[in-house]
Coordinates of N, CA and C in Angstrom, one line a residue:
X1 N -5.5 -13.8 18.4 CA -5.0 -12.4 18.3 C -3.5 -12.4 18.6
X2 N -2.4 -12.1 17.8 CA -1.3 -11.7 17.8 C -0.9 -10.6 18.3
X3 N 0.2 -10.7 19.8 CA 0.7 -9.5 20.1 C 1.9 -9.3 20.6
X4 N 2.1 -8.0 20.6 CA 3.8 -7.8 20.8 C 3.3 -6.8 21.7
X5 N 4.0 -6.3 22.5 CA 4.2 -5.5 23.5 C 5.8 -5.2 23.9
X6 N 5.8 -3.6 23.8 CA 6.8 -3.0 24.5 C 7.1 -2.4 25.7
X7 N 5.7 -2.2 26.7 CA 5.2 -1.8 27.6 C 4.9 -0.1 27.5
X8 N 5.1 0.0 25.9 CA 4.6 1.9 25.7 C 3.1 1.3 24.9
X9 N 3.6 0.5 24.2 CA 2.6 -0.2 22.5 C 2.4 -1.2 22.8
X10 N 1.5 -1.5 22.2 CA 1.0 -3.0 21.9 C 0.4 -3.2 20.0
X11 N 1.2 -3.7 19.4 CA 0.9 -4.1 18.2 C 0.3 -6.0 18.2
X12 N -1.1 -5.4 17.4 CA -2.3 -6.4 17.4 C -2.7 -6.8 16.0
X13 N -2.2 -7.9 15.8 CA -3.1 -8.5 14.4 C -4.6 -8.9 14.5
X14 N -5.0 -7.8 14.0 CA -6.5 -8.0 14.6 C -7.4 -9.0 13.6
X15 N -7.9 -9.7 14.3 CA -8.9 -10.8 14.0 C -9.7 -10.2 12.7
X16 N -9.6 -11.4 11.6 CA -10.9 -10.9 11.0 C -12.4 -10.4 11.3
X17 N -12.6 -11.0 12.5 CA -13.4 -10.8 12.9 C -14.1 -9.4 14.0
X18 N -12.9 -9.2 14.1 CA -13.2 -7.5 14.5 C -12.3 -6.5 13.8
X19 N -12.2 -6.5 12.8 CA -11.5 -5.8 11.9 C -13.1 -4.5 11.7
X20 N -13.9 -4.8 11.5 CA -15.2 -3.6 11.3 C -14.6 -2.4 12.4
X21 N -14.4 -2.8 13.8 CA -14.4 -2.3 14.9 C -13.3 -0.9 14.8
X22 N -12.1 -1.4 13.8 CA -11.3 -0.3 13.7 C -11.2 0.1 12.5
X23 N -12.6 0.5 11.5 CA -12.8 1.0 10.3 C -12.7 2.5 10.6
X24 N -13.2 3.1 11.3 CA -13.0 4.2 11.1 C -11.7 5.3 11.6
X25 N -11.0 4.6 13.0 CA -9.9 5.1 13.0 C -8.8 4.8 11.9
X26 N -8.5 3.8 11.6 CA -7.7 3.1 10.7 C -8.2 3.9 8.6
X27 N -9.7 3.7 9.0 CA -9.5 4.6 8.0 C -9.2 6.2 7.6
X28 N -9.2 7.0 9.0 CA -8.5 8.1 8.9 C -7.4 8.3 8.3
X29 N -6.7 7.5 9.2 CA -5.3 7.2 8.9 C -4.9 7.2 7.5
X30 N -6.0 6.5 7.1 CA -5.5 6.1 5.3 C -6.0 7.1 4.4
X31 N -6.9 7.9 5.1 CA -7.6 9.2 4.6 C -6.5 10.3 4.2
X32 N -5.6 10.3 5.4 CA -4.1 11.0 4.9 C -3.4 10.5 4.2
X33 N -3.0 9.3 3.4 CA -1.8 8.8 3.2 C -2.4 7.8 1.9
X34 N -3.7 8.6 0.6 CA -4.2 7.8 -0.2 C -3.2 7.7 -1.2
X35 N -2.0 8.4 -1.0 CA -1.1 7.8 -2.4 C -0.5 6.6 -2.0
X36 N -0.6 6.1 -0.8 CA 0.0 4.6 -0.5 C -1.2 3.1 -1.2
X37 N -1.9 3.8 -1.1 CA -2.8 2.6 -1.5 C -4.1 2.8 -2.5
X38 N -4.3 4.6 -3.0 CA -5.8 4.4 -4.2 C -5.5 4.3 -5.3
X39 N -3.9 3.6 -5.9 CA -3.9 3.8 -7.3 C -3.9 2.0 -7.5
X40 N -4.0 1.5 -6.7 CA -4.1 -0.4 -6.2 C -5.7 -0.5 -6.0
X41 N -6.5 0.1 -4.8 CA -7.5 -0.3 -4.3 C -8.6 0.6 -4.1
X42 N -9.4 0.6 -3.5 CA -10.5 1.3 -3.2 C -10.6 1.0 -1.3
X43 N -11.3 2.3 -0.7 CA -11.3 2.3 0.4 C -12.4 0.7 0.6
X44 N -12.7 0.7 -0.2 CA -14.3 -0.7 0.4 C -13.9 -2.0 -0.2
X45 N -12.7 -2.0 -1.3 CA -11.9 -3.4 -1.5 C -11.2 -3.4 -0.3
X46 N -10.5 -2.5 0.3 CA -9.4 -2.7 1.0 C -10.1 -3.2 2.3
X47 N -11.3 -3.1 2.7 CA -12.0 -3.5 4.1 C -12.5 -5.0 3.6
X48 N -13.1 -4.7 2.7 CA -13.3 -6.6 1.5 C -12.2 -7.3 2.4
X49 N -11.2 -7.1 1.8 CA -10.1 -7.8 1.9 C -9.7 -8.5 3.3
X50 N -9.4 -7.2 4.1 CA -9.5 -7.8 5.1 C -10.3 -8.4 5.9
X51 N -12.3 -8.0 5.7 CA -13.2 -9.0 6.5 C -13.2 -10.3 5.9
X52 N -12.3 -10.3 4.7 CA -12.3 -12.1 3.6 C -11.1 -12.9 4.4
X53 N -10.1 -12.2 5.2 CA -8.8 -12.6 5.7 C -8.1 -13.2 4.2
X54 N -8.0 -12.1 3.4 CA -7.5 -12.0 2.5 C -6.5 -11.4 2.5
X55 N -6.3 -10.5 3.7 CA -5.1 -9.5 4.0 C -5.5 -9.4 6.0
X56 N -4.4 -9.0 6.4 CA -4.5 -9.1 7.9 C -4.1 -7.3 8.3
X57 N -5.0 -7.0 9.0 CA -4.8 -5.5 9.5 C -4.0 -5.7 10.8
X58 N -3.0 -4.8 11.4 CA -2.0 -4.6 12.2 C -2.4 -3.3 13.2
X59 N -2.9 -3.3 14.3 CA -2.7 -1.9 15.0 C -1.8 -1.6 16.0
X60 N -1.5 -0.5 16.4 CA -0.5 -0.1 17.6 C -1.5 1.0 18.0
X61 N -1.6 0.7 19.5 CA -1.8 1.7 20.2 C -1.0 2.2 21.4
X62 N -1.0 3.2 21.9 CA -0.1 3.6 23.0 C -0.9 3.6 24.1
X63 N -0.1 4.1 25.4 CA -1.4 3.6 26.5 C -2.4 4.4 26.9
X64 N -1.9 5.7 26.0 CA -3.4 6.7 26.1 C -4.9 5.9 25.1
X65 N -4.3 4.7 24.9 CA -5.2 4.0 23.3 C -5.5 5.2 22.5
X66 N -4.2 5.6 22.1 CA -4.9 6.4 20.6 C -3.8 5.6 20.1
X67 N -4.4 5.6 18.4 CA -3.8 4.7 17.0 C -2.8 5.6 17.0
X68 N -1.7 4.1 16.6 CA -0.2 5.0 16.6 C 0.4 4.8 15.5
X69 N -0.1 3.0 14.6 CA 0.4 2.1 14.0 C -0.6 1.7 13.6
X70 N -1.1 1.8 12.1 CA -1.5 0.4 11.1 C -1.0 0.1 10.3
X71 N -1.3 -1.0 9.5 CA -0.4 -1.7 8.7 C -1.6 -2.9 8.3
X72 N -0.9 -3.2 7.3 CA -1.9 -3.6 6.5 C -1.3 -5.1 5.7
X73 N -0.9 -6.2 5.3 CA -0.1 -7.7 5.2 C -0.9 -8.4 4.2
X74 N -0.7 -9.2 2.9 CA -0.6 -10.0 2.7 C -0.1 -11.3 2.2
X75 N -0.5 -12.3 2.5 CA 0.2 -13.9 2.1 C 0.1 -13.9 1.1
X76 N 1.2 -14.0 -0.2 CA 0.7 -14.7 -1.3 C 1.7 -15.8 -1.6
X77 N 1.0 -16.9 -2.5 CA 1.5 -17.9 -2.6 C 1.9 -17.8 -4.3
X78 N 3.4 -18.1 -4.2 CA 4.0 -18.0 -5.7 C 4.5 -19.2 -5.8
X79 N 4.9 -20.1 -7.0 CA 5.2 -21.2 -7.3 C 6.5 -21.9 -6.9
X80 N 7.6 -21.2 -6.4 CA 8.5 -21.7 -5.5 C 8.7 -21.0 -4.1
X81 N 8.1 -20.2 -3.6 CA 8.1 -19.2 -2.5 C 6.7 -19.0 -1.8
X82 N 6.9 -18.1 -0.7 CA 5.8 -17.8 -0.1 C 6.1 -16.8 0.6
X83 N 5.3 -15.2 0.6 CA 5.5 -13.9 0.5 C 4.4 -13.2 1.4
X84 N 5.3 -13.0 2.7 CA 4.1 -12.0 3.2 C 4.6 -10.1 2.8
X85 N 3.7 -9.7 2.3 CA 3.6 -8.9 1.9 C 3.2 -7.6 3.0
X86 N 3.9 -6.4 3.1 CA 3.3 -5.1 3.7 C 3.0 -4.5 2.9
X87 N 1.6 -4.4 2.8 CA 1.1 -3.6 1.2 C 0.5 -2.1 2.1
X88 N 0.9 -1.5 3.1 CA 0.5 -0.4 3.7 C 1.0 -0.7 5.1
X89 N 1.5 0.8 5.4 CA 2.0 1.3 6.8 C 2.2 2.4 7.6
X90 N 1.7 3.2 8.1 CA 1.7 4.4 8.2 C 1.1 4.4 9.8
X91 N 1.3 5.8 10.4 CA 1.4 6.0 11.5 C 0.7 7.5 12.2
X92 N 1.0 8.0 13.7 CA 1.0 9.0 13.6 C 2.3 9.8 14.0
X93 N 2.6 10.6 14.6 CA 3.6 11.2 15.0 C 5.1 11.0 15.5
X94 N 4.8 9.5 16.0 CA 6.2 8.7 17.0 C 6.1 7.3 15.8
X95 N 5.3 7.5 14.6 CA 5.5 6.2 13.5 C 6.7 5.7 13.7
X96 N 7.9 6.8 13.9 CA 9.5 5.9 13.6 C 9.3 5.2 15.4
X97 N 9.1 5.7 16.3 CA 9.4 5.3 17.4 C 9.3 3.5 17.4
X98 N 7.9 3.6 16.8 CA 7.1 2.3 17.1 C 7.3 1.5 15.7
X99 N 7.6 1.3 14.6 CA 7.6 1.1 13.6 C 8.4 0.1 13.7
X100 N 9.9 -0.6 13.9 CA 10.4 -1.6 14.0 C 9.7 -2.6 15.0
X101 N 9.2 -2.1 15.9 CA 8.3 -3.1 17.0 C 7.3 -3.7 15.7
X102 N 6.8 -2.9 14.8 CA 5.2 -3.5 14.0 C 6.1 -4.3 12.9
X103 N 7.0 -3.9 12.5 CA 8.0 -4.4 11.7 C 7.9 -6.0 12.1
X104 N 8.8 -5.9 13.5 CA 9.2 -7.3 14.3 C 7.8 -8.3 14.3
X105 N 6.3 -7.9 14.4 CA 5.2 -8.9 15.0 C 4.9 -9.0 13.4
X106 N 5.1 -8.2 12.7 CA 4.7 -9.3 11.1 C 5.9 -10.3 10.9
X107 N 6.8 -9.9 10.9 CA 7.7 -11.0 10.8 C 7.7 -12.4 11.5
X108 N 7.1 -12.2 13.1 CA 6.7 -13.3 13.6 C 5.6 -13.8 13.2
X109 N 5.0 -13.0 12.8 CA 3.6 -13.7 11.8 C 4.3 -14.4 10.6
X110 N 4.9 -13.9 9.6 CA 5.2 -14.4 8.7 C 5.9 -15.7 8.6
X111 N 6.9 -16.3 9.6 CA 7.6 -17.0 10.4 C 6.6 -17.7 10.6
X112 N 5.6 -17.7 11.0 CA 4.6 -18.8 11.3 C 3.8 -19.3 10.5
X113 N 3.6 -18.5 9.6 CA 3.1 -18.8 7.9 C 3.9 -19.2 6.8
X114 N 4.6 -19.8 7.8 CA 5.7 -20.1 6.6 C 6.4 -19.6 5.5
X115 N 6.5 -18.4 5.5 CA 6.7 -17.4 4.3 C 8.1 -17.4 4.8
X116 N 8.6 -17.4 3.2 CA 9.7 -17.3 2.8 C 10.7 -16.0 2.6
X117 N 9.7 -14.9 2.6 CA 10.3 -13.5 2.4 C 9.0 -12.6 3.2
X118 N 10.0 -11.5 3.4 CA 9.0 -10.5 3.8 C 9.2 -9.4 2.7
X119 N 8.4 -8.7 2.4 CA 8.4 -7.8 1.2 C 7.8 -6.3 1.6
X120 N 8.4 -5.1 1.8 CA 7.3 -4.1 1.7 C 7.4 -3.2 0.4
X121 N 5.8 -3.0 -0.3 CA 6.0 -2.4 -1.4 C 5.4 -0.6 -0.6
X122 N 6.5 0.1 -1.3 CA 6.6 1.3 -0.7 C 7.6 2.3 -1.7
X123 N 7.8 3.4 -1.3 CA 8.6 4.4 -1.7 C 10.0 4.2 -1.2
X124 N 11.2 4.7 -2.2 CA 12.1 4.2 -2.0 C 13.3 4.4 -1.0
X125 N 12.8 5.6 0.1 CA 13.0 5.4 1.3 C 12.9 4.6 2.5
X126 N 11.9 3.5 2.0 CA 12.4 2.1 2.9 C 13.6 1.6 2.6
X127 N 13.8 1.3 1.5 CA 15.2 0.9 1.3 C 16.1 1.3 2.7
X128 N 16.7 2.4 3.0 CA 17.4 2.9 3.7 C 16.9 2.8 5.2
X129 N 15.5 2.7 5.4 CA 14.9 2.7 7.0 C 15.4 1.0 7.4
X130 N 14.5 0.2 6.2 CA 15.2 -1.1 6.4 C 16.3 -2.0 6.2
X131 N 17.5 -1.2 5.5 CA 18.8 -1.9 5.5 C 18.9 -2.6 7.1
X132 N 19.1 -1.8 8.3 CA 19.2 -2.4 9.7 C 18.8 -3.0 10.1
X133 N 17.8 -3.6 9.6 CA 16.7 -5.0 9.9 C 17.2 -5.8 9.0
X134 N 18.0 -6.3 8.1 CA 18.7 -7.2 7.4 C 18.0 -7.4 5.7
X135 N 17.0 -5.9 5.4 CA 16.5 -6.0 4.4 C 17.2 -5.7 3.2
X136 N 17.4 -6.0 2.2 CA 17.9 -5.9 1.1 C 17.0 -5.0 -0.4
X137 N 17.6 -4.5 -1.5 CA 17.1 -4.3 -2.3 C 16.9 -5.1 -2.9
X138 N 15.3 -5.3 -3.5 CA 15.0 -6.4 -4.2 C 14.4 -5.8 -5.9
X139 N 13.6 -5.3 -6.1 CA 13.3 -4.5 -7.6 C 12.7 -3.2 -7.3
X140 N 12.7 -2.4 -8.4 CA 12.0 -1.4 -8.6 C 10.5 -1.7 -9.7
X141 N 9.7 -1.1 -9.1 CA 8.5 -1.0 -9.9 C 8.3 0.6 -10.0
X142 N 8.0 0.4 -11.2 CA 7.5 1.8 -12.5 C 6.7 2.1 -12.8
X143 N 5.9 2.8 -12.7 CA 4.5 3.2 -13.2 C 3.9 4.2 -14.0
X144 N 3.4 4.0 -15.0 CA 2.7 4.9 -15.9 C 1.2 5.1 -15.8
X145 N 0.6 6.1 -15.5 CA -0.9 6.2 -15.6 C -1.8 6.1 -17.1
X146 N -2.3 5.4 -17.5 CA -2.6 5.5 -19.2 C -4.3 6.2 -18.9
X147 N -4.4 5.4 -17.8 CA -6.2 6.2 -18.0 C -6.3 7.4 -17.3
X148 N -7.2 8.1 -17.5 CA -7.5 9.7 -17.2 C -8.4 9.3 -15.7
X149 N -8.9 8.5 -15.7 CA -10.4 8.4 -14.4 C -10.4 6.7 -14.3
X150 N -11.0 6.8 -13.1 CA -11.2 5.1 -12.9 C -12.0 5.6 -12.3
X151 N -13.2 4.3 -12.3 CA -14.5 3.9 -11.3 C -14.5 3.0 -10.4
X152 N -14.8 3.4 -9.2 CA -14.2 2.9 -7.9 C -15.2 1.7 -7.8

């Protein structure tokens, strides 16, 4: 288990193996904030994923232990690179407080995985949160909806 500590938080890459344990808070969280991730996934791919350690779940808690921080990472391997990905992040109320601390322990994750870039795909307000972390603009992605309904 991966952790960082500020002595308010503690941000935890939580084990595949207890990843079940924080389905339900973690999925509230995501319950608010489904334009980050249902036009990609489904709530039961997205837990897939992570009991396969196909993707690594991230929590913060504060010392009352209520969820302050999830986040959601993964590795992908491209033919000259290697890309850990934040494919989800979101928070509750002090998100900005704690947000560069969750920022900082994926990157030491990533750093250890050898990855070459860190990436978050997001709305185009990261841009500007993460210029001060040494992130740069990298592309824009576009999207058109062609189908009316999808089956989960």
């Amino acid at each position: 288990m991966q952790l960082v500590d500020d002595r308010e938080h503690q941000i935890v890459r939580v084990p595949r193996e207890a990843v079940g344990v924080y389905r339900q808070e973690v999925g509230e969280l995501m319950e608010k904030y489904p334009e980050l991730w249902e036009h990609l996934q489904s709530i039961d791919s997205v837990w897939a994923s992570l009991e396969a350690d196909r993707m690594q779940l991230w929590t913060a808690f504060d010392k009352s232990n209520k969820l302050v921080l999830a986040a959601m990472t993964e590795v992908r391997q491209f033919p000259v690179s290697t890309v850990c990905l934040i494919t989800w992040i979101a928070g509750s109320e002090f998100f900005t407080d704690i947000m560069s601390l969750g920022i900082s322990a994926i990157e030491e994750f990533a750093a250890r995985a050898d990855c070459d870039y860190v990436y978050i795909e997001g709305r185009r307000a990261w841009e500007r949160v993460m210029q001060s972390r040494g992130y740069e603009f990298s592309h824009v992605t576009v999207r058109k909806s062609i189908r009316k309904e999808r089956a989960n």
